[in-house]
Coordinates of C-alpha atoms (C1' of nucleotides) in Angstrom, one line a residue:
Chain A
X1 CA 121.9 117.5 138.3
X2 CA 124.7 117.0 135.9
X3 CA 126.2 119.9 134.0
X4 CA 125.6 119.8 130.3
X5 CA 127.4 121.5 127.6
X6 CA 125.0 123.8 125.8
X7 CA 124.5 123.0 122.1
X8 CA 126.0 119.6 121.7
X9 CA 124.5 120.0 118.2
X10 CA 126.8 118.2 115.8
X11 CA 128.8 115.8 117.9
X12 CA 131.9 114.4 116.3
X13 CA 131.5 110.8 115.2
X14 CA 133.8 108.1 116.4
X15 CA 136.2 106.8 113.8
X16 CA 134.4 103.5 113.2
X17 CA 131.0 105.2 113.1
X18 CA 132.3 107.5 110.4
X19 CA 133.7 104.6 108.4
X20 CA 130.4 102.8 108.6
X21 CA 128.5 105.9 107.6
X22 CA 130.5 106.2 104.4
X23 CA 130.1 102.5 103.6
X24 CA 126.3 102.7 104.1
X25 CA 126.1 105.8 101.9
X26 CA 128.0 104.0 99.1
X27 CA 125.9 100.9 99.4
X28 CA 122.7 103.0 99.5
X29 CA 123.7 104.9 96.3
X30 CA 124.4 101.6 94.5
X31 CA 121.2 100.1 95.9
X32 CA 118.9 103.0 95.0
X33 CA 120.5 103.3 91.6
X34 CA 119.9 99.6 90.9
X35 CA 116.5 99.0 92.5
X36 CA 114.9 102.4 92.8
X37 CA 114.0 104.4 95.9
X38 CA 112.3 101.4 97.5
X39 CA 115.3 99.2 97.5
X40 CA 115.5 96.9 100.6
X41 CA 117.3 98.7 103.5
X42 CA 118.4 95.4 105.0
X43 CA 120.0 94.5 101.7
X44 CA 121.8 97.8 101.7
X45 CA 123.0 97.1 105.3
X46 CA 124.2 93.7 104.2
X47 CA 126.1 95.1 101.2
X48 CA 127.7 97.7 103.5
X49 CA 128.7 94.8 105.8
X50 CA 126.9 96.4 108.6
X51 CA 124.1 95.3 110.9
X52 CA 120.6 96.5 110.3
X53 CA 120.6 98.4 113.7
X54 CA 123.7 100.3 112.6
X55 CA 122.0 101.5 109.4
X56 CA 118.9 102.6 111.3
X57 CA 120.9 104.4 113.9
X58 CA 122.6 106.5 111.3
X59 CA 119.6 107.0 109.2
X60 CA 116.3 106.5 111.1
X61 CA 114.1 106.6 108.0
X62 CA 114.3 105.8 104.4
X63 CA 113.9 109.4 103.6
X64 CA 116.9 110.4 105.8
X65 CA 119.1 108.0 103.9
X66 CA 117.8 109.1 100.5
X67 CA 118.3 112.6 101.5
X68 CA 121.9 112.0 102.6
X69 CA 122.7 110.2 99.4
X70 CA 121.6 112.9 97.2
X71 CA 122.6 115.9 99.3
X72 CA 125.6 116.7 97.2
X73 CA 123.6 116.6 93.9
X74 CA 121.1 118.9 95.4
X75 CA 123.8 121.2 96.7
X76 CA 125.1 121.5 93.2
X77 CA 121.7 122.6 91.9
X78 CA 121.6 125.3 94.6
X79 CA 125.0 126.5 93.8
X80 CA 124.2 126.8 90.1
X81 CA 121.2 128.9 90.9
X82 CA 123.3 131.5 92.7
X83 CA 125.6 131.5 89.6
X84 CA 122.8 132.0 87.1
X85 CA 121.0 134.6 89.2
X86 CA 124.1 136.8 89.1
X87 CA 125.1 136.4 85.5
X88 CA 121.8 136.1 83.6
X89 CA 118.6 138.0 82.9
X90 CA 115.9 136.9 85.4
X91 CA 113.7 135.0 83.1
X92 CA 116.6 133.4 81.3
X93 CA 118.1 132.3 84.6
X94 CA 114.8 130.7 85.5
X95 CA 114.6 128.9 82.2
X96 CA 118.1 127.8 82.3
X97 CA 117.9 126.4 85.8
X98 CA 114.8 124.5 85.0
X99 CA 116.4 123.0 82.0
X100 CA 119.3 122.0 84.2
X101 CA 116.9 120.5 86.6
X102 CA 115.7 118.2 83.8
X103 CA 119.3 117.3 83.0
X104 CA 119.9 116.4 86.6
X105 CA 117.0 114.1 86.7
X106 CA 118.0 112.6 83.4
X107 CA 121.5 112.0 84.7
X108 CA 120.4 110.5 87.9
X109 CA 117.0 108.9 87.4
X110 CA 117.1 107.8 91.0
X111 CA 117.1 111.3 92.2
X112 CA 113.5 111.6 91.0
X113 CA 111.9 109.7 93.8
X114 CA 114.0 111.5 96.2
X115 CA 113.0 114.9 94.9
X116 CA 109.5 113.7 94.9
X117 CA 109.8 113.4 98.6
X118 CA 111.5 116.7 98.8
X119 CA 108.9 118.5 96.8
X120 CA 106.2 116.7 98.7
X121 CA 104.5 117.1 102.0
X122 CA 106.8 116.2 104.8
X123 CA 107.8 119.4 106.6
X124 CA 110.8 117.8 108.2
X125 CA 112.4 116.9 105.0
X126 CA 111.6 120.3 103.6
X127 CA 113.8 121.9 106.2
X128 CA 117.1 120.4 105.4
X129 CA 118.2 119.4 102.0
X130 CA 114.9 120.1 100.4
X131 CA 115.1 123.7 101.5
X132 CA 117.9 124.2 99.1
X133 CA 115.9 123.3 96.1
X134 CA 112.9 125.3 97.4
X135 CA 115.0 128.4 98.0
X136 CA 116.7 128.1 94.6
X137 CA 113.5 128.0 92.5
X138 CA 111.9 130.6 94.7
X139 CA 114.7 133.0 94.3
X140 CA 114.6 132.6 90.6
X141 CA 110.9 133.1 90.3
X142 CA 111.0 136.1 92.7
X143 CA 113.7 137.7 90.5
X144 CA 111.7 137.2 87.4
X145 CA 108.6 138.5 89.0
X146 CA 110.4 141.6 90.3
X147 CA 111.6 142.3 86.8
X148 CA 108.0 142.5 85.8
X149 CA 108.3 139.8 83.1
X150 CA 106.3 137.1 84.6
X151 CA 103.0 136.9 86.5
X152 CA 103.2 137.4 90.2
X153 CA 100.6 134.8 91.0
X154 CA 102.7 131.7 90.1
X155 CA 103.9 129.3 92.7
X156 CA 107.5 128.5 92.3
X157 CA 107.4 125.0 93.6
X158 CA 104.5 124.2 91.2
X159 CA 106.7 124.9 88.2
X160 CA 109.1 122.3 89.5
X161 CA 106.4 119.8 90.4
X162 CA 105.1 120.1 86.9
X163 CA 108.5 119.4 85.3
X164 CA 109.0 116.7 87.8
X165 CA 105.7 115.1 86.9
X166 CA 106.7 114.8 83.3
X167 CA 110.2 113.7 84.0
X168 CA 109.7 111.1 86.6
X169 CA 106.8 109.2 85.2
X170 CA 108.3 109.3 81.8
X171 CA 108.4 106.1 79.9
X172 CA 109.4 106.9 76.4
X173 CA 113.1 107.5 75.6
X174 CA 112.6 111.0 74.4
X175 CA 111.3 112.3 77.7
X176 CA 114.2 114.8 78.2
X177 CA 113.2 116.6 75.1
X178 CA 109.6 116.6 76.1
X179 CA 110.5 117.9 79.5
X180 CA 112.4 120.7 78.0
X181 CA 109.6 121.6 75.7
X182 CA 107.4 121.7 78.8
X183 CA 109.8 124.1 80.4
X184 CA 109.4 126.4 77.4
X185 CA 105.6 126.1 77.7
X186 CA 105.7 126.9 81.4
X187 CA 108.0 129.9 81.0
X188 CA 106.0 131.2 78.1
X189 CA 102.7 130.7 79.8
X190 CA 104.0 132.4 82.9
X191 CA 104.8 135.6 81.2
X192 CA 102.8 138.7 81.9
X193 CA 100.1 138.9 79.2
Chain B
X1 CA 93.3 65.3 71.3
X2 CA 90.4 67.0 72.9
X3 CA 88.3 69.4 71.0
X4 CA 88.4 73.0 72.3
X5 CA 86.0 75.8 71.8
X6 CA 87.7 78.5 69.9
X7 CA 87.8 81.9 71.7
X8 CA 86.7 81.2 75.2
X9 CA 87.8 84.8 75.7
X10 CA 85.5 86.4 78.3
X11 CA 84.1 83.4 80.3
X12 CA 81.0 84.1 82.4
X13 CA 81.7 84.1 86.1
X14 CA 80.0 81.8 88.4
X15 CA 77.5 83.4 90.7
X16 CA 79.6 83.2 93.9
X17 CA 82.6 84.4 92.0
X18 CA 80.7 87.5 90.9
X19 CA 79.5 88.1 94.4
X20 CA 83.0 88.0 95.7
X21 CA 84.3 90.2 93.0
X22 CA 81.9 92.9 94.0
X23 CA 82.7 92.6 97.7
X24 CA 86.4 92.8 97.0
X25 CA 85.9 95.9 94.9
X26 CA 83.9 97.6 97.6
X27 CA 86.4 96.7 100.3
X28 CA 89.2 97.8 98.0
X29 CA 87.6 101.2 97.4
X30 CA 87.2 101.7 101.1
X31 CA 90.7 100.5 101.8
X32 CA 92.4 102.7 99.2
X33 CA 90.4 105.7 100.2
X34 CA 91.4 105.3 103.8
X35 CA 95.0 104.1 103.5
X36 CA 96.1 105.2 100.1
X37 CA 97.2 103.1 97.2
X38 CA 99.5 101.0 99.2
X39 CA 96.8 99.7 101.6
X40 CA 97.3 96.1 102.6
X41 CA 95.7 93.6 100.2
X42 CA 95.3 91.0 102.8
X43 CA 93.5 93.5 104.9
X44 CA 91.2 94.2 102.0
X45 CA 90.6 90.5 101.5
X46 CA 89.7 90.2 105.2
X47 CA 87.3 93.1 105.0
X48 CA 85.6 91.5 102.0
X49 CA 85.4 88.3 104.0
X50 CA 87.3 86.5 101.4
X51 CA 90.5 84.5 101.4
X52 CA 93.7 86.0 100.2
X53 CA 93.8 83.5 97.4
X54 CA 90.4 84.6 96.1
X55 CA 91.5 88.2 96.0
X56 CA 94.6 87.4 94.1
X57 CA 92.8 85.1 91.7
X58 CA 90.4 87.9 90.7
X59 CA 93.1 90.6 90.7
X60 CA 96.6 89.2 90.2
X61 CA 98.4 92.5 91.0
X62 CA 97.8 95.6 93.0
X63 CA 97.5 97.6 89.8
X64 CA 94.8 95.4 88.4
X65 CA 92.7 96.0 91.5
X66 CA 93.4 99.7 91.5
X67 CA 92.5 99.9 87.9
X68 CA 89.2 98.0 88.4
X69 CA 88.2 100.2 91.3
X70 CA 88.7 103.4 89.4
X71 CA 87.5 102.3 86.1
X72 CA 84.2 104.0 86.4
X73 CA 85.7 107.3 87.4
X74 CA 88.0 107.2 84.4
X75 CA 85.1 106.3 82.2
X76 CA 83.3 109.4 83.3
X77 CA 86.3 111.5 82.3
X78 CA 86.3 109.9 78.9
X79 CA 82.6 110.5 78.4
X80 CA 82.9 114.2 79.4
X81 CA 85.6 114.6 76.8
X82 CA 83.4 113.5 74.0
X83 CA 80.7 115.9 75.3
X84 CA 83.1 118.9 75.4
X85 CA 84.6 118.2 72.1
X86 CA 81.2 118.5 70.5
X87 CA 79.9 121.5 72.2
X88 CA 83.0 123.8 72.8
X89 CA 85.7 125.5 70.9
X90 CA 88.8 123.2 70.7
X91 CA 91.1 125.2 73.1
X92 CA 88.3 125.8 75.6
X93 CA 87.3 122.2 75.5
X94 CA 90.9 121.3 76.3
X95 CA 91.1 123.8 79.1
X96 CA 87.7 122.8 80.6
X97 CA 88.6 119.2 80.5
X98 CA 91.9 119.7 82.2
X99 CA 90.2 121.8 84.9
X100 CA 87.7 118.9 85.4
X101 CA 90.6 116.6 85.7
X102 CA 91.9 118.6 88.6
X103 CA 88.5 118.4 90.2
X104 CA 88.4 114.7 89.8
X105 CA 91.7 114.4 91.5
X106 CA 90.5 116.8 94.2
X107 CA 87.3 114.8 94.7
X108 CA 89.0 111.5 94.9
X109 CA 92.5 112.0 96.1
X110 CA 93.0 108.3 96.0
X111 CA 92.6 108.3 92.3
X112 CA 95.9 110.1 92.1
X113 CA 98.2 107.2 92.7
X114 CA 96.1 105.2 90.4
X115 CA 96.4 107.7 87.6
X116 CA 100.0 107.9 88.3
X117 CA 100.2 104.3 87.4
X118 CA 98.0 104.8 84.3
X119 CA 100.1 107.7 83.1
X120 CA 103.2 105.8 83.9
X121 CA 105.3 103.2 82.1
X122 CA 103.6 99.9 82.2
X123 CA 102.3 99.2 78.7
X124 CA 99.8 96.7 79.9
X125 CA 98.0 99.1 82.1
X126 CA 98.0 101.6 79.2
X127 CA 95.9 99.4 77.1
X128 CA 92.8 99.0 79.2
X129 CA 91.5 101.7 81.5
X130 CA 94.5 103.9 80.9
X131 CA 93.8 104.1 77.3
X132 CA 90.6 106.0 78.0
X133 CA 92.4 108.9 79.6
X134 CA 95.1 108.8 77.0
X135 CA 92.6 109.0 74.1
X136 CA 90.6 111.7 75.8
X137 CA 93.5 114.1 76.2
X138 CA 94.9 113.3 72.9
X139 CA 91.7 113.9 71.1
X140 CA 91.4 117.3 72.8
X141 CA 94.9 118.3 71.9
X142 CA 94.6 117.1 68.4
X143 CA 91.5 119.2 68.0
X144 CA 93.2 122.3 69.3
X145 CA 96.2 121.7 67.1
X146 CA 94.0 121.2 64.1
X147 CA 92.3 124.5 64.7
X148 CA 95.7 126.1 64.5
X149 CA 95.5 127.6 67.9
X150 CA 98.1 125.7 69.7
X151 CA 101.5 124.4 68.9
X152 CA 101.8 121.2 67.1
X153 CA 104.8 119.9 69.0
X154 CA 103.2 119.5 72.4
X155 CA 102.7 116.1 73.8
X156 CA 99.2 115.5 75.2
X157 CA 100.1 113.2 78.0
X158 CA 102.8 115.6 79.2
X159 CA 100.2 118.2 79.9
X160 CA 98.3 115.8 82.0
X161 CA 101.5 114.6 83.8
X162 CA 102.4 118.2 84.6
X163 CA 99.0 118.8 86.2
X164 CA 99.2 115.5 87.9
X165 CA 102.6 116.4 89.3
X166 CA 101.2 119.4 91.0
X167 CA 98.1 117.8 92.1
X168 CA 99.3 114.6 93.6
X169 CA 102.3 115.8 95.5
X170 CA 100.3 118.8 96.8
X171 CA 100.5 119.5 100.4
X172 CA 99.0 122.9 101.0
X173 CA 95.2 123.1 101.2
X174 CA 95.1 125.5 98.2
X175 CA 96.5 123.1 95.7
X176 CA 93.3 122.9 93.6
X177 CA 93.6 126.6 92.9
X178 CA 97.2 126.3 92.2
X179 CA 96.6 123.3 89.9
X180 CA 94.0 125.4 88.0
X181 CA 96.4 128.3 87.6
X182 CA 98.9 125.8 86.2
X183 CA 96.3 124.7 83.6
X184 CA 96.0 128.3 82.5
X185 CA 99.8 128.6 82.3
X186 CA 100.0 125.4 80.3
X187 CA 97.2 126.4 77.9
X188 CA 98.6 129.9 77.4
X189 CA 102.1 128.6 77.0
X190 CA 100.9 126.1 74.4
X191 CA 99.4 128.7 72.1
X192 CA 100.9 129.4 68.8
X193 CA 103.2 132.4 69.3
Chain C
dT1 C1' 70.6 63.6 92.0
dC2 C1' 75.1 63.1 90.3
dT3 C1' 79.2 64.9 88.2
dT4 C1' 82.6 68.0 87.3
dA5 C1' 84.4 72.3 86.2
dT6 C1' 84.9 76.3 88.9
dA7 C1' 86.0 78.8 92.7
dC8 C1' 87.1 79.3 97.6
dG9 C1' 90.1 79.8 101.8
dG10 C1' 93.8 80.1 104.7
dA11 C1' 98.0 78.0 106.1
dG12 C1' 102.6 78.8 105.2
dA13 C1' 107.0 80.2 102.7
dC14 C1' 109.4 84.2 102.0
dA15 C1' 110.5 89.2 102.2
dC16 C1' 110.9 93.6 104.5
dT17 C1' 111.0 97.0 108.4
dC18 C1' 112.5 98.3 112.7
dT19 C1' 113.9 97.5 117.7
dC20 C1' 116.2 95.8 121.6
dC21 C1' 120.0 94.7 124.2
dG22 C1' 124.3 91.9 125.0
dT23 C1' 128.9 92.5 123.0
dT24 C1' 132.7 95.0 120.9
dT25 C1' 135.4 99.0 119.8
dT26 C1' 137.1 103.5 120.5
dA27 C1' 138.7 107.4 123.1
dT28 C1' 140.4 109.0 127.4
dT29 C1' 142.7 109.1 131.7
dC30 C1' 146.4 107.9 134.7
Chain D
dG1 C1' 150.1 100.6 128.1
dA2 C1' 146.5 99.3 131.1
dA3 C1' 141.9 100.5 132.9
dT4 C1' 137.4 102.6 132.3
dA5 C1' 133.5 104.8 130.4
dA6 C1' 131.1 106.2 126.5
dA7 C1' 129.9 105.2 121.9
dA8 C1' 128.8 102.2 118.5
dC9 C1' 127.9 97.6 116.6
dG10 C1' 125.3 93.6 115.0
dG11 C1' 121.9 90.4 114.4
dA12 C1' 118.1 87.8 116.4
dG13 C1' 113.4 88.4 116.5
dA14 C1' 108.6 90.5 116.6
dG15 C1' 105.4 92.4 113.6
dT16 C1' 103.4 93.1 109.1
dG17 C1' 102.9 92.3 104.3
dT18 C1' 102.8 89.6 99.7
dC19 C1' 101.6 85.8 97.1
dT20 C1' 101.0 80.6 96.2
dC21 C1' 99.5 76.1 96.7
dC22 C1' 96.3 72.7 97.2
dG23 C1' 92.6 70.3 99.8
dT24 C1' 87.8 71.5 100.2
dA25 C1' 83.3 73.4 99.0
dT26 C1' 79.9 74.8 95.7
dA27 C1' 77.4 76.1 91.5
dA28 C1' 75.8 74.6 87.0
dG29 C1' 74.4 71.3 83.8
dA30 C1' 72.9 66.5 82.5

DNA sequence: TCTTATACGGAGACACTCTCCGTTTTATTC
DNA sequence: GAATAAAACGGAGAGTGTCTCCGTATAAGA
């Protein structure tokens, strides 16, 4: 038997591999932005001047790629949650963060399908990037519940899914306003009677 | 120049065409139920013992087929709305119908992607079947607003989109309860302060 | 029965996903 | 600055799906 290093976990990529990874991410961002979350992966590989095999080796599934592309955006959302939780009243923090969530979707319409995946079923996806969003909204709701201002029986993710539902399917140009109004409705409806 | 009959509008289908249409619809319902809204159309044609061309002639797009398959379901929802509006208090009618909406999605999970389309952007789809759902929820909201019990600035479709957001993405087995709780939150949040 | 408008079917062009494996490039060792 | 092994690349190709085109079949009407 050969001796193995324990925990090879995050191996360092070779220089060319790293280069390609970046190029793929750039091409993917452009591709998703232009053609939505179901843009052709081969096309993205082509634009990145990389073989299809290379793309799939780096990102085995479409979700993995989508996730990598929007990881930074999602990380920002998570960071802001920590900020808000420290500096604001619980309910206001929740409201403010949800409004920000709308803005993020507005700014990057493409993030919507990605978040759809994150909010959705797949447990694997949930673990990594998705976990950040989950933890953010859950921390906010937990805080607001603890303060006694909102009902204890509300499911944090459901609030987000509701907002997402309005934002992503949205057709009319005034959807951000409508989404924000919905946030108000949700917050108000969530208050202890 | 040849003389044309004016308004050939809804031509009567030939007997075999009608037969095939029914078979396609049956196969499509089975297919969508089993494999979701992105089931293979060629596969459906095969199951219906019909050429691909025939399927596409009857239903030029996937949406058209989806719409035709769930038209009856949607019609039921519309009928119930009229019923509720006559026999119940405005706000209760709205609440009851939304709860029923959740049940419909629960019963026919496949309807979810279809409704997603109906609630979504495409104006064409909006006109036909989609219009029924739209009109139903809008009538209910209008009634409740007129009675002075809920805010005038809420968008009817948004309520539905919110519920849909929770219902469709739902992973956990308790999603119907959660969806219904959300209906309560939405109704309560929509009340005049 | 004959005619013709209507409808059918499935081969085939094109697109997309994903894998496999021979070739190339990088890092390391001497 | 070779030589060597490990790592990574690329793209052909198999599998699957979408949608169209047009020669063939069939229903409806005279």
